[in-house]
Amino acid sequence: MARYSITRGVFDILPEDTELWRQVHLWHYVEERARALCKAYHYHEVRTPLFETTDLFTQSIGTTSDIVKKEMFTFEDRGGRSLTLRPEGTAPVLRAFIEKNLAQQSHLHKFFYLYPLFRYERQQAGRYRQHHQFGVEAIGASSPFQDVEVILLLWTFYQALGLRDLTLHLHSIGDEEARRLFRDQLKEYLRPHLSNLSEESRERYDTNPLRILDSKAPEDKALLAEAPRMLELLGPASRAHFTRVCELLTEMGIPFLIDHRLVRGLDYYTDTVFEVTSDAIGAQNSLGGGGRYDGLLKRLGGPDLPSCGFGTGLERVLQTMIAQGVALPPFPTPLLMLLPLREAAKTKAFHLAAALRAQGYTVEIDLQDRKLKQALRYADQIHARFVLIIGEEELASGKAELKEMATGTSRPVLLDRLADALPKNS
Ligand code: HAM
């Protein structure tokens, strides 16, 4: 029994793990795809601290949201300040944007991040207390083209990873005025049925009635089938914006579903909201989501610039890839394993390895003085493609036998010309 164990709701990402999705080379693969796409779309990486002052999150996410009410890791530092481990990525990016006056200082207003985030969730499959998001935030454009660029980036990311059978849910929650009207109508509609609503929804009736819409409780779902629809209350500008977003998505060949119950769990959204779901990963089926949050920058003390973005959970993305059996990158294996048999040979092997590693080859050296048989077994276990034994004779002659593990065949090579005998940089 180990003396220390990992705390609840979090996980290690290791080179090898019984759970494939926790293997680090798959994380690299997904992160590289994200970075490559952001480069193509001209989004720039930002890295903000793990924690921020608590009020940044209460102000932006909203005091009635589940995240602020029950999921933040909030603590007091030694100076008595209230700090919170970031539960989401949007507010920190905006805080940095405002603080560094990037609206004036820089022309680059499109950002991405690959962050760990922290939410004190009840433990269940697909919900972690530390999860990782790939997210983007585009600041400055109010055009529906911007909404669609963001959605296209997300969709292309999933496609590049080989995911399929995904559903893009799309909705508009309009402006403040439309939401106020809708809130009143929804409450009116639900009032006679209050006692039939789930306990959670009854609580939300007064604090955050919009969130009742995306309740998963069967009793609520039945009631909500006939509920008033937000889209019918949109003002002319919001309506035109939403229509254009739908047209452009169709134009770009991205299928979507208008989802009258999509409201999202953070309070900063306005107009377009979206979420991508997969049936492959059980109840926590949301792979990613986002939308517009036009008033947020101003509310946080910045310029009044329209913005939109998304966040997608890398755990769920990896789990979906595995559940769908998509082609995964191979486990990284060394090209060559050097087996020096004596101390003097070790020095030579060290030089050879350094030269080859400098050329980009993956080279392993046995430093544990294994017996030859054990060393070969180890080379086999780590899937080394070639093995080179360096003993006294090899040192003296400057020649050795390069053994290919898969075929068992060997051929003589000059130690100082080893790179010529290896396949080009793999
Ligand atoms: P969110 O919907 O709260 O949005 O999270 C985005 C995604 O992160 C979810 O769809 C899910 O895949 C993943 N996720 C969230 N919580 C957990 C968890 N506890 N465990 C595992 N995965 C989780 C946001 O956070 C917004 N900041 C997105 C955004 C950016 N909107 C505009 N810009």
PDB file of C-alpha atoms and ligand atoms in Angstrom, residues 67 71 87-91 113 117 119 121 126-133 135-137 158 264-266 268-269 274-276 284-293 308-317, ligand 1:
ATOM      1  CA  ILE A  67     -19.284  27.166 -10.581  1.00  0.00           C
ATOM      2  CA  GLU A  71     -17.241  24.580  -7.353  1.00  0.00           C
ATOM      3  CA  PRO A  87     -12.226  27.405 -12.863  1.00  0.00           C
ATOM      4  CA  GLU A  88     -12.375  28.560 -16.491  1.00  0.00           C
ATOM      5  CA  GLY A  89     -10.147  30.289 -19.015  1.00  0.00           C
ATOM      6  CA  THR A  90     -12.026  33.284 -20.389  1.00  0.00           C
ATOM      7  CA  ALA A  91     -11.891  35.690 -17.427  1.00  0.00           C
ATOM      8  CA  TYR A 113      -4.725  28.562 -24.233  1.00  0.00           C
ATOM      9  CA  LEU A 117      -8.665  24.326 -14.724  1.00  0.00           C
ATOM     10  CA  ARG A 119     -13.636  22.890 -10.264  1.00  0.00           C
ATOM     11  CA  GLU A 121     -17.064  18.782  -8.791  1.00  0.00           C
ATOM     12  CA  GLY A 126     -16.089  12.713 -17.162  1.00  0.00           C
ATOM     13  CA  ARG A 127     -15.985  15.329 -14.387  1.00  0.00           C
ATOM     14  CA  TYR A 128     -12.684  16.062 -12.753  1.00  0.00           C
ATOM     15  CA  ARG A 129     -11.521  18.498 -10.131  1.00  0.00           C
ATOM     16  CA  GLN A 130      -8.624  19.377 -12.404  1.00  0.00           C
ATOM     17  CA  HIS A 131      -9.374  19.224 -16.099  1.00  0.00           C
ATOM     18  CA  HIS A 132      -7.636  20.683 -19.146  1.00  0.00           C
ATOM     19  CA  GLN A 133      -9.079  22.903 -21.805  1.00  0.00           C
ATOM     20  CA  GLY A 135      -9.779  27.366 -25.549  1.00  0.00           C
ATOM     21  CA  VAL A 136      -9.767  30.398 -27.815  1.00  0.00           C
ATOM     22  CA  GLU A 137     -10.930  33.968 -27.273  1.00  0.00           C
ATOM     23  CA  TYR A 158     -12.333  17.567 -33.779  1.00  0.00           C
ATOM     24  CA  ARG A 264     -24.678  27.316 -20.974  1.00  0.00           C
ATOM     25  CA  GLY A 265     -23.589  27.351 -17.361  1.00  0.00           C
ATOM     26  CA  LEU A 266     -21.670  30.626 -17.241  1.00  0.00           C
ATOM     27  CA  TYR A 268     -21.450  36.015 -19.369  1.00  0.00           C
ATOM     28  CA  TYR A 269     -22.892  34.901 -22.708  1.00  0.00           C
ATOM     29  CA  PHE A 274     -22.975  26.596 -28.889  1.00  0.00           C
ATOM     30  CA  GLU A 275     -21.930  23.236 -27.581  1.00  0.00           C
ATOM     31  CA  VAL A 276     -20.583  20.097 -29.256  1.00  0.00           C
ATOM     32  CA  GLN A 284     -20.997  14.067 -19.461  1.00  0.00           C
ATOM     33  CA  ASN A 285     -21.346  14.314 -23.208  1.00  0.00           C
ATOM     34  CA  SER A 286     -20.283  17.912 -23.777  1.00  0.00           C
ATOM     35  CA  LEU A 287     -16.933  17.992 -25.540  1.00  0.00           C
ATOM     36  CA  GLY A 288     -16.740  21.734 -25.836  1.00  0.00           C
ATOM     37  CA  GLY A 289     -18.773  24.881 -25.807  1.00  0.00           C
ATOM     38  CA  GLY A 290     -18.660  28.606 -26.027  1.00  0.00           C
ATOM     39  CA  GLY A 291     -20.270  31.629 -27.543  1.00  0.00           C
ATOM     40  CA  ARG A 292     -20.334  35.383 -27.603  1.00  0.00           C
ATOM     41  CA  TYR A 293     -19.807  37.470 -24.475  1.00  0.00           C
ATOM     42  CA  CYS A 308     -16.419  35.266 -28.506  1.00  0.00           C
ATOM     43  CA  GLY A 309     -14.640  31.991 -27.879  1.00  0.00           C
ATOM     44  CA  PHE A 310     -14.849  28.344 -26.886  1.00  0.00           C
ATOM     45  CA  GLY A 311     -13.345  25.880 -24.448  1.00  0.00           C
ATOM     46  CA  THR A 312     -13.054  22.151 -25.065  1.00  0.00           C
ATOM     47  CA  GLY A 313     -12.124  19.591 -22.430  1.00  0.00           C
ATOM     48  CA  LEU A 314      -9.096  17.554 -23.474  1.00  0.00           C
ATOM     49  CA  GLU A 315      -9.989  14.602 -21.204  1.00  0.00           C
ATOM     50  CA  ARG A 316     -13.327  14.182 -22.934  1.00  0.00           C
ATOM     51  CA  VAL A 317     -11.784  14.689 -26.372  1.00  0.00           C
TER      52      VAL A 317
HETATM   53  P1  HAM B   1     -17.512  25.143 -20.061  1.00  0.00           P
HETATM   54  O1  HAM B   1     -18.702  24.645 -20.848  1.00  0.00           O
HETATM   55  O2  HAM B   1     -17.704  25.323 -18.600  1.00  0.00           O
HETATM   56  O3  HAM B   1     -17.045  26.483 -20.754  1.00  0.00           O
HETATM   57  O4  HAM B   1     -16.306  24.135 -20.273  1.00  0.00           O
HETATM   58  C1  HAM B   1     -15.870  23.799 -21.578  1.00  0.00           C
HETATM   59  C2  HAM B   1     -15.580  22.309 -21.673  1.00  0.00           C
HETATM   60  O5  HAM B   1     -14.639  21.924 -20.663  1.00  0.00           O
HETATM   61  C3  HAM B   1     -16.757  21.381 -21.431  1.00  0.00           C
HETATM   62  O6  HAM B   1     -17.500  21.222 -22.614  1.00  0.00           O
HETATM   63  C4  HAM B   1     -16.071  20.094 -21.015  1.00  0.00           C
HETATM   64  O7  HAM B   1     -15.594  19.389 -22.150  1.00  0.00           O
HETATM   65  C5  HAM B   1     -14.875  20.603 -20.264  1.00  0.00           C
HETATM   66  N1  HAM B   1     -15.103  20.556 -18.806  1.00  0.00           N
HETATM   67  C6  HAM B   1     -15.684  21.498 -18.041  1.00  0.00           C
HETATM   68  N2  HAM B   1     -15.685  21.110 -16.740  1.00  0.00           N
HETATM   69  C7  HAM B   1     -15.084  19.905 -16.698  1.00  0.00           C
HETATM   70  C8  HAM B   1     -14.760  18.973 -15.654  1.00  0.00           C
HETATM   71  N3  HAM B   1     -15.049  19.228 -14.383  1.00  0.00           N
HETATM   72  N4  HAM B   1     -14.128  17.818 -15.987  1.00  0.00           N
HETATM   73  C9  HAM B   1     -13.838  17.554 -17.282  1.00  0.00           C
HETATM   74  N5  HAM B   1     -14.099  18.389 -18.298  1.00  0.00           N
HETATM   75  C10 HAM B   1     -14.726  19.538 -18.018  1.00  0.00           C
HETATM   76  C11 HAM B   1     -16.033  27.290 -20.316  1.00  0.00           C
HETATM   77  O8  HAM B   1     -15.266  26.985 -19.444  1.00  0.00           O
HETATM   78  C12 HAM B   1     -15.908  28.582 -21.087  1.00  0.00           C
HETATM   79  N6  HAM B   1     -14.801  29.366 -20.508  1.00  0.00           N
HETATM   80  C13 HAM B   1     -15.680  28.328 -22.563  1.00  0.00           C
HETATM   81  C14 HAM B   1     -15.565  29.596 -23.335  1.00  0.00           C
HETATM   82  C15 HAM B   1     -14.435  30.184 -23.763  1.00  0.00           C
HETATM   83  N7  HAM B   1     -16.561  30.376 -23.702  1.00  0.00           N
HETATM   84  C16 HAM B   1     -16.089  31.439 -24.357  1.00  0.00           C
HETATM   85  N8  HAM B   1     -14.789  31.325 -24.392  1.00  0.00           N
END
